[in-house]
Coordinates of C-alpha atoms and ligand atoms in Angstrom, one line a residue:
X1 CA 67.6 110.1 82.6
X2 CA 65.8 109.1 79.4
X3 CA 66.5 109.0 75.7
X4 CA 63.8 111.0 73.4
X5 CA 64.1 111.1 69.5
X6 CA 61.6 112.8 67.2
X7 CA 61.7 113.2 63.3
X8 CA 59.5 115.3 60.7
X9 CA 60.8 115.4 57.0
X10 CA 60.6 113.6 53.7
X11 CA 61.5 109.9 55.2
X12 CA 59.8 107.1 56.7
X13 CA 60.4 108.3 60.6
X14 CA 60.1 104.6 61.7
X15 CA 64.0 103.2 60.9
X16 CA 65.3 106.8 62.2
X17 CA 63.4 106.7 65.5
X18 CA 64.0 102.7 66.2
X19 CA 67.7 103.1 65.4
X20 CA 68.0 106.5 67.5
X21 CA 66.7 104.7 70.3
X22 CA 68.9 102.2 70.3
X23 CA 71.7 104.4 70.5
X24 CA 70.1 106.2 73.3
X25 CA 69.7 103.1 75.4
X26 CA 72.6 103.9 77.4
X27 CA 70.3 106.8 79.0
X28 CA 67.5 104.5 80.2
X29 CA 66.6 100.9 79.2
X30 CA 63.5 99.6 81.2
X31 CA 60.5 100.4 78.7
X32 CA 60.3 102.0 75.1
X33 CA 57.8 103.1 72.8
X34 CA 57.2 105.1 69.6
X35 CA 54.3 107.0 67.8
X36 CA 54.0 107.8 64.0
X37 CA 51.8 109.5 62.1
X38 CA 51.0 109.6 58.4
X39 CA 48.4 112.5 58.5
X40 CA 45.6 109.6 59.1
X41 CA 45.9 107.6 62.2
X42 CA 48.6 107.8 65.1
X43 CA 50.1 104.7 65.4
X44 CA 51.2 104.1 69.2
X45 CA 53.2 101.2 70.4
X46 CA 54.9 100.8 73.7
X47 CA 56.3 98.2 75.8
X48 CA 58.3 97.1 78.9
X49 CA 62.0 96.0 78.1
X50 CA 64.3 96.9 75.6
X51 CA 64.2 98.4 72.2
X52 CA 64.3 95.0 70.6
X53 CA 60.9 94.2 72.6
X54 CA 59.7 97.4 71.0
X55 CA 60.5 96.2 67.3
X56 CA 59.1 92.9 67.9
X57 CA 55.7 94.5 69.2
X58 CA 55.5 97.0 66.4
X59 CA 56.0 94.3 63.9
X60 CA 53.0 92.4 65.1
X61 CA 50.6 95.6 66.2
X62 CA 51.1 98.9 63.9
X63 CA 51.9 100.0 60.7
X64 CA 55.2 102.0 60.4
X65 CA 53.9 104.5 57.8
X66 CA 54.4 108.1 58.5
X67 CA 57.2 110.8 57.9
X68 CA 56.5 112.2 61.3
X69 CA 57.5 110.6 64.5
X70 CA 58.4 110.7 68.1
X71 CA 60.1 107.8 70.3
X72 CA 61.4 107.2 74.2
X73 CA 63.5 104.9 75.8
X74 CA 62.9 105.1 79.6
X75 CA 64.8 105.2 82.7
X76 CA 61.7 105.3 85.0
X77 CA 61.5 107.6 87.9
X78 CA 57.8 108.3 88.5
X79 CA 55.7 105.0 88.2
X80 CA 57.4 101.5 87.5
X81 CA 58.3 100.3 84.0
X82 CA 55.4 98.7 82.4
X83 CA 53.5 99.2 79.1
X84 CA 51.1 101.6 80.5
X85 CA 54.0 104.2 82.0
X86 CA 56.4 103.6 79.0
X87 CA 56.2 106.5 76.6
X88 CA 54.6 108.0 74.5
X89 CA 51.6 109.4 76.3
X90 CA 48.3 110.2 74.6
X91 CA 46.2 113.3 75.8
X92 CA 42.6 112.3 76.9
X93 CA 41.4 113.4 73.6
X94 CA 44.0 111.4 71.8
X95 CA 45.0 114.2 70.0
X96 CA 47.8 115.2 71.2
X97 CA 51.0 112.7 71.8
X98 CA 54.2 113.7 74.2
X99 CA 57.5 112.0 75.1
X100 CA 59.7 113.4 78.2
X101 CA 62.6 113.2 79.8
X102 CA 62.9 114.6 83.4
X103 CA 60.9 115.2 86.5
X104 CA 57.8 117.1 86.7
X105 CA 57.9 118.0 90.5
X106 CA 54.4 119.6 91.0
X107 CA 52.7 117.1 88.9
X108 CA 50.6 115.8 92.0
X109 CA 48.8 119.2 92.0
X110 CA 47.9 119.8 88.8
X111 CA 46.7 116.2 88.2
X112 CA 44.3 116.8 91.4
X113 CA 43.0 119.9 89.5
X114 CA 42.7 118.2 86.0
X115 CA 41.0 115.1 87.7
X116 CA 38.3 117.9 89.0
X117 CA 37.9 119.0 85.7
X118 CA 36.9 115.6 84.5
X119 CA 40.5 114.4 83.3
X120 CA 41.3 110.7 83.8
X121 CA 44.6 109.0 83.8
X122 CA 45.9 105.7 82.6
X123 CA 49.5 105.9 83.9
X124 CA 51.2 106.8 86.9
X125 CA 53.5 109.2 85.3
X126 CA 54.1 112.8 85.5
X127 CA 54.4 112.9 81.6
X128 CA 50.5 112.2 81.1
X129 CA 49.8 115.1 83.6
X130 CA 51.4 117.4 81.3
X131 CA 50.1 116.4 78.0
X132 CA 46.9 116.7 79.3
X133 CA 47.7 120.2 81.2
X134 CA 48.7 121.2 77.4
X135 CA 45.5 119.9 75.9
X136 CA 43.4 121.8 78.8
X137 CA 45.1 124.9 78.1
X138 CA 44.4 124.5 74.4
X139 CA 41.1 123.9 74.7
X140 CA 40.1 126.5 77.3
X141 CA 42.6 129.4 75.9
X142 CA 41.8 128.5 72.3
X143 CA 45.5 128.9 71.3
X144 CA 47.6 126.7 69.1
X145 CA 49.9 123.9 70.2
X146 CA 53.1 125.9 70.3
X147 CA 51.3 128.5 72.7
X148 CA 49.5 125.8 74.8
X149 CA 52.9 124.2 75.5
X150 CA 54.6 127.3 76.6
X151 CA 51.6 128.3 78.7
X152 CA 51.5 124.8 80.5
X153 CA 55.6 125.1 80.9
X154 CA 54.8 128.3 82.7
X155 CA 52.8 126.3 85.3
X156 CA 55.2 123.4 85.8
X157 CA 58.2 123.0 88.2
X158 CA 61.1 120.6 87.4
X159 CA 63.4 119.4 84.6
X160 CA 62.1 118.5 81.0
X161 CA 62.9 117.8 77.5
X162 CA 59.6 117.3 75.3
X163 CA 58.8 116.5 72.0
X164 CA 54.7 116.8 71.1
X165 CA 52.5 116.6 68.3
X166 CA 48.7 117.2 67.5
X167 CA 46.9 115.1 65.2
X168 CA 45.3 117.9 63.5
X169 CA 48.9 119.5 62.6
X170 CA 50.8 116.7 60.5
X171 CA 53.5 119.2 59.9
X172 CA 54.6 120.1 63.1
X173 CA 56.6 118.8 66.3
X174 CA 56.7 121.3 69.5
X175 CA 60.0 120.7 71.7
X176 CA 61.2 122.5 74.9
X177 CA 63.8 122.2 77.6
X178 CA 64.6 122.8 81.0
X179 CA 67.4 121.0 82.9
X180 CA 67.6 117.9 80.4
X181 CA 69.4 117.8 77.0
X182 CA 67.8 118.6 73.6
X183 CA 69.6 118.8 70.4
X184 CA 67.5 119.7 67.2
X185 CA 69.4 118.0 64.0
X186 CA 69.0 120.3 61.0
X187 CA 68.9 118.4 57.6
X188 CA 67.9 119.0 54.0
X189 CA 63.6 119.6 54.3
X190 CA 64.0 117.4 57.4
X191 CA 64.5 117.8 61.3
X192 CA 65.5 115.4 64.0
X193 CA 65.1 116.1 67.5
X194 CA 67.0 113.9 70.3
X195 CA 68.4 113.9 73.8
X196 CA 71.9 113.9 71.9
X197 CA 73.0 113.8 68.4
X198 CA 73.5 110.2 68.3
X199 CA 70.2 109.6 66.5
X200 CA 71.0 111.7 63.7
X201 CA 74.6 112.2 63.3
X202 CA 74.7 109.9 60.2
X203 CA 72.1 112.0 58.7
X204 CA 73.3 115.9 59.5
X205 CA 76.2 117.4 61.5
X206 CA 74.1 120.4 61.7
X207 CA 72.9 120.6 65.1
X208 CA 71.0 123.2 67.5
X209 CA 71.4 122.5 71.2
X210 CA 68.4 124.2 72.7
X211 CA 69.5 126.0 76.0
X212 CA 67.5 126.1 79.2
X213 CA 63.9 127.5 79.2
X214 CA 63.6 127.4 75.2
X215 CA 61.2 126.0 73.1
X216 CA 60.7 125.6 69.1
X217 CA 58.0 124.6 66.8
X218 CA 59.3 122.7 64.1
X219 CA 57.3 123.0 60.8
X220 CA 58.1 120.8 57.8
X221 CA 59.9 123.1 55.1
X222 CA 60.3 126.0 57.5
X223 CA 63.1 127.3 59.4
X224 CA 63.1 126.5 63.3
X225 CA 62.0 129.3 65.4
X226 CA 63.3 129.2 68.9
X227 CA 61.9 131.2 71.5
X228 CA 62.2 132.0 75.2
X229 CA 59.5 129.8 77.3
X230 CA 59.1 132.6 80.0
X231 CA 58.5 135.7 77.7
X232 CA 58.3 134.6 74.2
X233 CA 61.0 136.3 73.1
X234 CA 62.6 135.0 69.8
X235 CA 66.3 133.6 70.1
X236 CA 68.5 133.6 67.6
X237 CA 69.6 129.9 67.2
X238 CA 73.3 128.9 68.0
X239 CA 73.8 126.3 65.0
X240 CA 76.8 123.9 65.2
X241 CA 78.8 121.8 63.0
X242 CA 79.3 118.4 64.9
X243 CA 82.7 117.1 65.0
X244 CA 82.1 114.4 67.3
X245 CA 81.8 110.5 66.4
X246 CA 79.0 108.2 67.7
X247 CA 80.8 106.6 70.3
X248 CA 82.3 109.8 71.7
X249 CA 78.6 111.5 71.7
X250 CA 77.2 108.5 73.8
X251 CA 80.0 109.3 76.5
X252 CA 79.0 113.0 76.2
X253 CA 82.5 113.5 74.9
X254 CA 84.2 111.7 77.7
X255 CA 86.7 108.8 77.1
X256 CA 84.6 106.6 79.5
X257 CA 81.2 106.3 81.1
X258 CA 82.9 106.2 84.6
X259 CA 84.5 109.6 83.9
X260 CA 80.9 111.0 82.4
X261 CA 79.4 109.5 85.3
X262 CA 81.9 111.4 87.8
X263 CA 81.2 114.5 86.2
X264 CA 77.4 114.0 86.2
X265 CA 77.4 114.0 90.3
X266 CA 76.6 117.5 90.4
X267 CA 73.5 117.4 88.1
X268 CA 72.3 113.9 89.3
X269 CA 72.6 114.9 93.2
X270 CA 70.4 117.8 92.2
X271 CA 68.0 115.6 90.4
X272 CA 68.1 113.3 93.8
X273 CA 66.8 116.2 95.9
X274 CA 64.8 117.7 93.2
X275 CA 61.4 118.1 94.6
X276 CA 62.3 116.7 97.9
X277 CA 64.7 119.2 99.4
X278 CA 63.3 122.7 100.0
X279 CA 66.1 124.1 101.7
X280 CA 64.6 127.9 102.4
X281 CA 61.2 126.5 103.7
X282 CA 63.3 124.1 105.9
X283 CA 61.2 120.9 104.3
X284 CA 62.3 117.5 103.3
X285 CA 59.8 115.4 101.5
X286 CA 60.3 111.7 100.8
X287 CA 57.3 109.8 99.6
X288 CA 58.7 106.5 100.6
X289 CA 59.1 107.5 104.1
X290 CA 56.3 110.0 105.0
X291 CA 53.7 106.9 105.9
X292 CA 56.5 105.1 108.0
X293 CA 58.1 107.8 110.0
X294 CA 57.0 106.1 113.4
X295 CA 58.7 103.1 112.2
X296 CA 62.1 104.9 112.4
X297 CA 61.4 106.9 115.1
X298 CA 60.6 104.2 117.3
X299 CA 62.9 101.8 116.1
X300 CA 65.4 99.8 118.6
X301 CA 68.0 100.2 116.0
X302 CA 68.9 100.5 112.0
X303 CA 70.5 97.5 110.2
X304 CA 71.7 98.6 106.9
X305 CA 72.5 95.6 104.8
X306 CA 74.4 96.2 100.9
X307 CA 77.5 95.1 99.2
X308 CA 80.6 96.8 98.0
X309 CA 80.3 100.5 97.2
X310 CA 76.5 100.6 98.4
X311 CA 78.1 99.0 101.9
X312 CA 80.2 102.0 102.2
X313 CA 77.4 104.5 101.8
X314 CA 75.8 102.6 104.7
X315 CA 79.1 103.2 106.8
X316 CA 78.8 106.8 105.9
X317 CA 74.9 106.9 107.1
X318 CA 75.9 105.0 110.7
X319 CA 77.8 108.3 111.5
X320 CA 74.9 110.5 110.1
X321 CA 72.3 108.6 111.8
X322 CA 74.1 108.3 115.1
X323 CA 75.3 111.7 115.3
X324 CA 72.2 113.6 114.1
X325 CA 69.1 111.5 114.6
X326 CA 70.6 109.4 117.7
X327 CA 69.4 106.0 116.3
X328 CA 71.6 103.1 116.7
X329 CA 72.8 101.9 113.4
X330 CA 74.6 98.5 112.4
X331 CA 76.2 98.0 108.9
X332 CA 76.2 94.5 107.5
X333 CA 77.8 92.9 104.6
X334 CA 74.5 91.3 103.1
X335 CA 76.5 88.0 102.5
X336 CA 77.7 87.7 106.0
X337 CA 74.2 88.7 107.3
X338 CA 71.9 86.6 105.4
X339 CA 74.0 83.4 106.8
X340 CA 74.7 84.6 110.2
X341 CA 71.4 83.7 112.1
X342 CA 71.3 87.4 113.0
X343 CA 68.9 88.7 116.0
X344 CA 65.9 90.4 114.2
X345 CA 62.9 91.7 116.0
X346 CA 59.8 93.9 114.6
X347 CA 61.3 96.9 116.3
X348 CA 64.0 96.7 113.8
X349 CA 64.2 99.1 110.3
X350 CA 66.5 97.4 107.8
X351 CA 67.7 99.8 105.3
X352 CA 68.6 97.8 101.9
X353 CA 71.0 99.9 99.7
X354 CA 71.5 98.7 96.1
X355 CA 72.4 100.7 93.0
X356 CA 71.1 98.0 90.6
X357 CA 68.4 96.6 93.0
X358 CA 69.4 93.1 91.7
X359 CA 72.2 92.1 94.2
X360 CA 71.5 88.5 95.1
X361 CA 72.8 88.9 98.5
X362 CA 71.3 92.1 99.5
X363 CA 67.9 90.5 98.3
X364 CA 68.4 87.3 100.5
X365 CA 69.3 89.7 103.5
X366 CA 65.9 91.5 102.6
X367 CA 63.9 88.4 102.7
X368 CA 65.5 87.3 105.9
X369 CA 64.8 90.6 107.8
X370 CA 61.1 90.2 106.4
X371 CA 60.6 86.6 107.7
X372 CA 62.2 87.9 111.0
X373 CA 59.3 90.7 111.0
X374 CA 61.6 93.9 110.8
X375 CA 60.5 97.0 108.5
X376 CA 62.7 97.0 105.1
X377 CA 63.2 99.9 103.6
X378 CA 65.2 100.2 100.5
X379 CA 67.5 102.7 98.6
X380 CA 67.8 101.8 95.0
X381 CA 68.5 103.5 91.8
X382 CA 66.6 101.3 89.3
X383 CA 62.9 102.0 89.5
X384 CA 61.0 98.8 89.6
X385 CA 63.9 96.4 90.2
X386 CA 63.7 93.3 92.6
X387 CA 64.8 95.1 95.6
X388 CA 62.4 98.0 95.1
X389 CA 59.6 95.8 94.8
X390 CA 60.7 93.3 97.5
X391 CA 61.1 96.0 100.2
X392 CA 58.2 97.6 102.3
X393 CA 58.9 101.0 100.9
X394 CA 61.8 103.2 99.9
X395 CA 63.5 106.0 98.2
X396 CA 64.9 106.2 94.7
X397 CA 68.1 107.7 94.0
X398 CA 68.0 109.6 90.8
X399 CA 71.4 109.1 89.5
X400 CA 70.2 108.0 86.0
X401 CA 71.6 104.5 84.3
X402 CA 75.4 104.0 85.7
X403 CA 77.2 102.1 82.8
X404 CA 80.6 102.0 84.1
X405 CA 81.2 98.8 86.6
X406 CA 83.0 101.2 89.1
X407 CA 80.0 102.9 91.2
X408 CA 80.6 106.6 91.4
X409 CA 77.4 108.8 91.0
X410 CA 75.2 105.8 92.5
X411 CA 77.4 106.5 96.1
X412 CA 77.2 110.0 96.1
X413 CA 73.4 109.8 95.4
X414 CA 72.8 107.1 97.9
X415 CA 74.8 109.5 100.7
X416 CA 72.5 112.3 99.5
X417 CA 69.2 110.1 99.9
X418 CA 70.4 108.8 103.4
X419 CA 71.5 112.2 104.9
X420 CA 68.0 113.4 103.9
X421 CA 66.4 110.8 105.7
X422 CA 68.6 111.2 108.8
X423 CA 68.3 115.1 108.8
X424 CA 64.4 114.4 108.8
X425 CA 63.8 112.0 111.5
X426 CA 66.4 114.4 113.5
X427 CA 64.2 116.9 113.0
X428 CA 61.0 115.0 114.1
X429 CA 62.9 113.4 117.1
X430 CA 64.1 116.8 118.1
X431 CA 67.7 115.7 118.4
X432 CA 69.1 118.4 116.1
X433 CA 68.5 122.3 116.9
X434 CA 66.5 124.2 114.4
X435 CA 69.5 126.3 113.5
X436 CA 71.8 123.1 112.8
X437 CA 68.9 121.4 111.0
X438 CA 68.6 124.7 108.5
X439 CA 72.3 125.3 108.2
X440 CA 72.6 121.7 107.1
X441 CA 69.7 121.8 104.8
X442 CA 71.3 124.8 103.4
X443 CA 74.8 123.4 103.0
X444 CA 73.2 120.3 101.1
X445 CA 71.7 122.6 98.7
X446 CA 75.2 124.0 97.7
X447 CA 76.4 120.3 97.5
X448 CA 76.3 119.9 93.5
X449 CA 78.5 123.7 93.5
X450 CA 80.7 122.1 96.1
X451 CA 80.9 118.9 93.9
X452 CA 81.9 120.8 90.8
X453 CA 84.3 122.9 92.4
X454 CA 86.1 119.4 93.7
X455 CA 86.1 118.2 90.1
X456 CA 88.1 121.3 89.0
X457 CA 91.3 119.8 90.4
X458 CA 91.1 116.9 87.9
X459 CA 94.3 118.2 85.9
X460 CA 96.1 118.4 89.5
X461 CA 94.9 114.7 90.0
X462 CA 95.8 113.4 86.9
X463 CA 99.6 114.8 87.5
X464 CA 99.5 112.8 90.6
X465 CA 98.3 109.8 89.2
X466 CA 101.1 109.9 86.8
X467 CA 103.5 109.8 89.7
X468 CA 102.2 107.1 91.6
X469 CA 100.5 104.8 88.7
X470 CA 103.3 102.1 89.2
X471 CA 102.9 101.7 92.7
X472 CA 102.5 98.1 94.0
X473 CA 100.0 99.1 96.9
X474 CA 98.2 101.9 98.3
X475 CA 97.1 102.7 101.6
X476 CA 93.8 104.8 102.3
X477 CA 93.2 106.4 105.7
X478 CA 90.3 108.5 107.1
X479 CA 88.9 109.2 110.3
X480 CA 85.0 109.6 111.3
X481 CA 82.7 110.5 108.7
X482 CA 85.5 110.1 105.9
X483 CA 86.9 106.6 107.3
X484 CA 84.2 104.8 104.8
X485 CA 85.3 107.3 102.1
X486 CA 88.8 105.8 102.3
X487 CA 87.5 102.2 102.1
X488 CA 85.7 103.3 99.0
X489 CA 88.7 105.3 97.8
X490 CA 90.6 101.8 98.1
X491 CA 88.0 100.0 96.4
X492 CA 87.7 102.1 93.3
X493 CA 91.5 101.8 92.8
X494 CA 91.5 98.0 93.2
X495 CA 88.6 97.3 90.8
X496 CA 89.8 99.4 88.0
X497 CA 93.3 99.5 88.2
X498 CA 94.1 96.3 89.9
X499 CA 96.5 97.7 92.2
X500 CA 96.2 96.4 95.5
X501 CA 94.7 98.8 98.2
X502 CA 93.4 98.9 101.5
X503 CA 91.4 101.6 103.4
X504 CA 91.9 101.9 107.2
X505 CA 90.7 104.2 110.1
X506 CA 93.7 106.3 110.2
X507 CA 94.3 105.6 114.0
X508 CA 94.2 101.7 113.3
X509 CA 97.5 102.2 111.4
X510 CA 99.6 101.8 115.0
X511 CA 97.9 98.3 115.2
X512 CA 99.7 96.3 112.5
X513 CA 99.4 98.5 109.0
X514 CA 101.9 100.9 109.6
X515 CA 104.3 98.1 109.4
X516 CA 103.8 98.4 105.8
X517 CA 105.0 101.9 105.4
X518 CA 108.2 102.8 103.5
X519 CA 109.3 105.1 100.7
X520 CA 107.6 102.9 98.3
X521 CA 104.1 102.9 99.9
X522 CA 101.5 105.9 98.8
X523 CA 99.4 106.7 101.5
X524 CA 96.2 108.8 100.7
X525 CA 94.9 110.6 103.7
X526 CA 91.6 112.4 103.8
X527 CA 92.6 115.4 106.1
X528 CA 89.8 118.0 105.7
X529 CA 88.4 120.2 108.3
X530 CA 87.0 118.2 110.9
X531 CA 86.7 117.4 114.7
X532 CA 89.5 114.9 114.0
X533 CA 91.9 117.1 111.9
X534 CA 94.6 117.3 114.6
X535 CA 94.3 113.8 115.0
X536 CA 95.0 113.2 111.4
X537 CA 97.8 115.7 111.2
X538 CA 99.5 113.5 113.8
X539 CA 98.8 110.2 111.8
X540 CA 100.4 111.9 108.8
X541 CA 103.5 112.9 111.0
X542 CA 103.5 108.9 111.9
X543 CA 103.7 108.1 108.3
X544 CA 106.1 110.7 107.3
X545 CA 108.5 109.4 110.1
X546 CA 108.6 106.1 108.3
X547 CA 109.1 107.4 104.7
X548 CA 105.7 107.1 103.6
X549 CA 104.4 109.0 100.4
X550 CA 101.6 111.2 101.6
X551 CA 98.9 112.2 99.3
X552 CA 96.5 114.4 101.2
X553 CA 92.8 115.2 100.4
X554 CA 92.5 118.7 102.0
X555 CA 90.0 121.5 102.5
X556 CA 91.1 124.5 100.0
X557 CA 93.2 127.0 101.8
X558 CA 94.8 124.3 104.1
X559 CA 98.3 125.2 105.4
X560 CA 99.6 122.8 107.7
X561 CA 99.0 119.4 106.0
X562 CA 100.1 121.1 102.7
X563 CA 103.3 121.7 104.4
X564 CA 103.6 118.1 105.6
X565 CA 102.0 116.1 102.4
X566 CA 104.0 115.2 99.4
X567 CA 100.9 115.9 97.3
X568 CA 97.4 117.4 98.0
X569 CA 94.1 117.3 96.5
X570 CA 92.2 120.6 97.7
X571 CA 88.0 120.2 98.2
X572 CA 85.9 123.0 98.9
X573 CA 85.0 123.7 102.9
X574 CA 81.8 121.8 103.8
X575 CA 80.6 120.8 107.5
X576 CA 82.2 117.4 108.2
X577 CA 78.9 115.6 108.2
X578 CA 78.6 116.5 104.3
X579 CA 82.1 116.1 103.5
X580 CA 82.0 112.2 102.2
X581 CA 80.2 114.0 99.2
X582 CA 83.0 116.0 98.2
X583 CA 86.0 114.1 99.5
X584 CA 85.2 111.2 97.4
X585 CA 85.5 112.9 94.2
X586 CA 89.5 113.3 94.1
X587 CA 89.7 109.6 95.1
X588 CA 87.4 108.5 92.2
X589 CA 89.3 110.7 89.8
X590 CA 92.7 109.3 91.0
X591 CA 91.8 105.6 90.5
X592 CA 90.2 106.7 87.3
X593 CA 93.6 108.3 85.5
X594 CA 95.5 105.8 87.0
X595 CA 93.5 103.1 85.5
X596 CA 93.7 104.9 82.2
X597 CA 97.3 105.0 82.1
X598 CA 97.8 101.6 82.9
X599 CA 95.3 101.1 80.0
X600 CA 92.7 99.1 81.8
X601 CA 89.2 98.4 80.5
X602 CA 87.9 101.3 82.7
X603 CA 84.4 100.6 82.1
X604 CA 84.2 97.0 82.1
X605 CA 87.3 95.7 84.4
X606 CA 88.2 92.3 84.5
X607 CA 86.5 89.7 86.8
X608 CA 83.5 92.3 87.6
X609 CA 80.1 92.5 86.9
X610 CA 77.7 95.5 86.9
X611 CA 75.1 93.7 88.8
X612 CA 76.0 90.6 91.0
X613 CA 72.7 88.5 90.6
X614 CA 74.6 85.5 92.0
X615 CA 75.9 84.4 95.4
Ligands
LIG1 C1 81.3 99.3 93.0 O1 82.0 99.9 92.2 C2 81.0 97.9 92.4 N1 80.3 98.0 91.4 C3 80.2 96.9 93.3 O2 81.1 96.7 94.8 C4 79.0 97.4 93.8 O3 78.9 98.2 94.7 C5 78.2 96.1 94.6 O4 78.0 94.8 93.7 C6 76.7 96.5 95.1 O5 76.1 96.7 93.8 P1 74.8 97.1 94.1 O6 74.8 98.7 94.6 O7 73.7 97.4 92.6 O8 73.8 96.3 94.9

């Protein structure tokens, strides 16, 4: 998830674009770049780091003249954050310049073809491949930029929002959208293009939001023409008058980044398996894993090291790996593991999970594991982060920037990656039947829809939050795959509402915690369809008989638990192994609404940091 900005009109483009990039930095902040054009020379400058770094470089390196320009702030997916991989990217001739937000899945095969035709590439990005494909088509088909972009986009698979201009056409910018957001700000004799309206809201409130598979050729002094990329059909643009203010737009109209990130889960889970999960073909492709499969299939055990929410994702993975890939797993708090003098051998695989990729304890655990000969695999959300560089190999979750301190979309995308790894290993090891394998691949493919359905209970969950917001304590219970989800639910409530909460394996209650139960104790029980369902029902009876208040997460259509529980939060039916991806949603929303009702600083809770870089 990157931020893109463009301008063509009567003003100097530079200040508009640089301020626009600052406003879009919540979308990605690992590198930035700008290209300005005054009709003579294209001035391009790009750098690793934040937009302020770009400003410093621009002041030293380029002229800021020109009333046409494009700019980009990056959240890396392909190619680590550095000056070369930063956007914009030139085509080989230097005539075309492009910025892109999204992922081109088939860029590898296109790149090979272009190299055979003599193209060279400076960066590791999919974007540089796209601009050269456009150049190749423009040259070969002898067509204008707009047509070349259209033909090129009909050859690519993936998601994109792009803006590209041609040195030979100083009065034109071509933009296109599929999957990633793109808005056009319509001013008087000027146009703005951006990932959202924040870069141009102070200049115009008139905006056109491109729909998927639409493109536009924006020319100075002419009306915007929008066409369908597939069939070139003209589309009548839907022009909106914007009501939202700046802060609201950054949060996408949500009150907090945490709520926005909870609602982003359907799309970021899709992004996380984009180009990796080909359910119908029964294929899971994970670049970082392909070359190291034998390390996993011959491993004595897998040791997962992590902290906080990432540790909970590791616990879910323990169930999946052991159940399906039949590989023994140990899940370790990195802070304990690093000092416990653990027994590690070169026959061990260590998986380190971290959203930020900068957590000090997890980093130290990695170093220790490497010193003792283990193969260390990383699962991170930040491309180029320290942990991603310290591990031998790894897989990125494509959750995009997670601004809210309370981790939500990183958790579900971590579980998505771990599930794909486990299913792939189970297939290779033959510990899963072909039918089960295909069933779970197809079910995994439906997860974004199922998560969307779970989000539709939001209003109901808000009512439950209203009832329990003044509770002094909460208990969260789950069994099997959903025991870690109970722990995660308790952590979410603790960290943003400051209410004391504990998660437990439901059967553990009888060994002590049940003493806490009375009519003042809300107990959240995950009671979805599973092999443990009957056992969970009897755990609920134990709590009911002590007057505990039951808030149950149930599978839609459930009747048994519905009759016993005081309140239910419904989720769609899903195989047990994948259920943590949907059962966690109502728990995220419950903690969010309670924290809002208690007027907590939901995005920046007290005493917490998004990335714990000290021990
Ligand atoms: C979770 O909501 C917290 N922000 C915290 O527990 C977090 O999961 C932990 O600090 C680990 O962070 P990481 O995934 O960036 O390593």
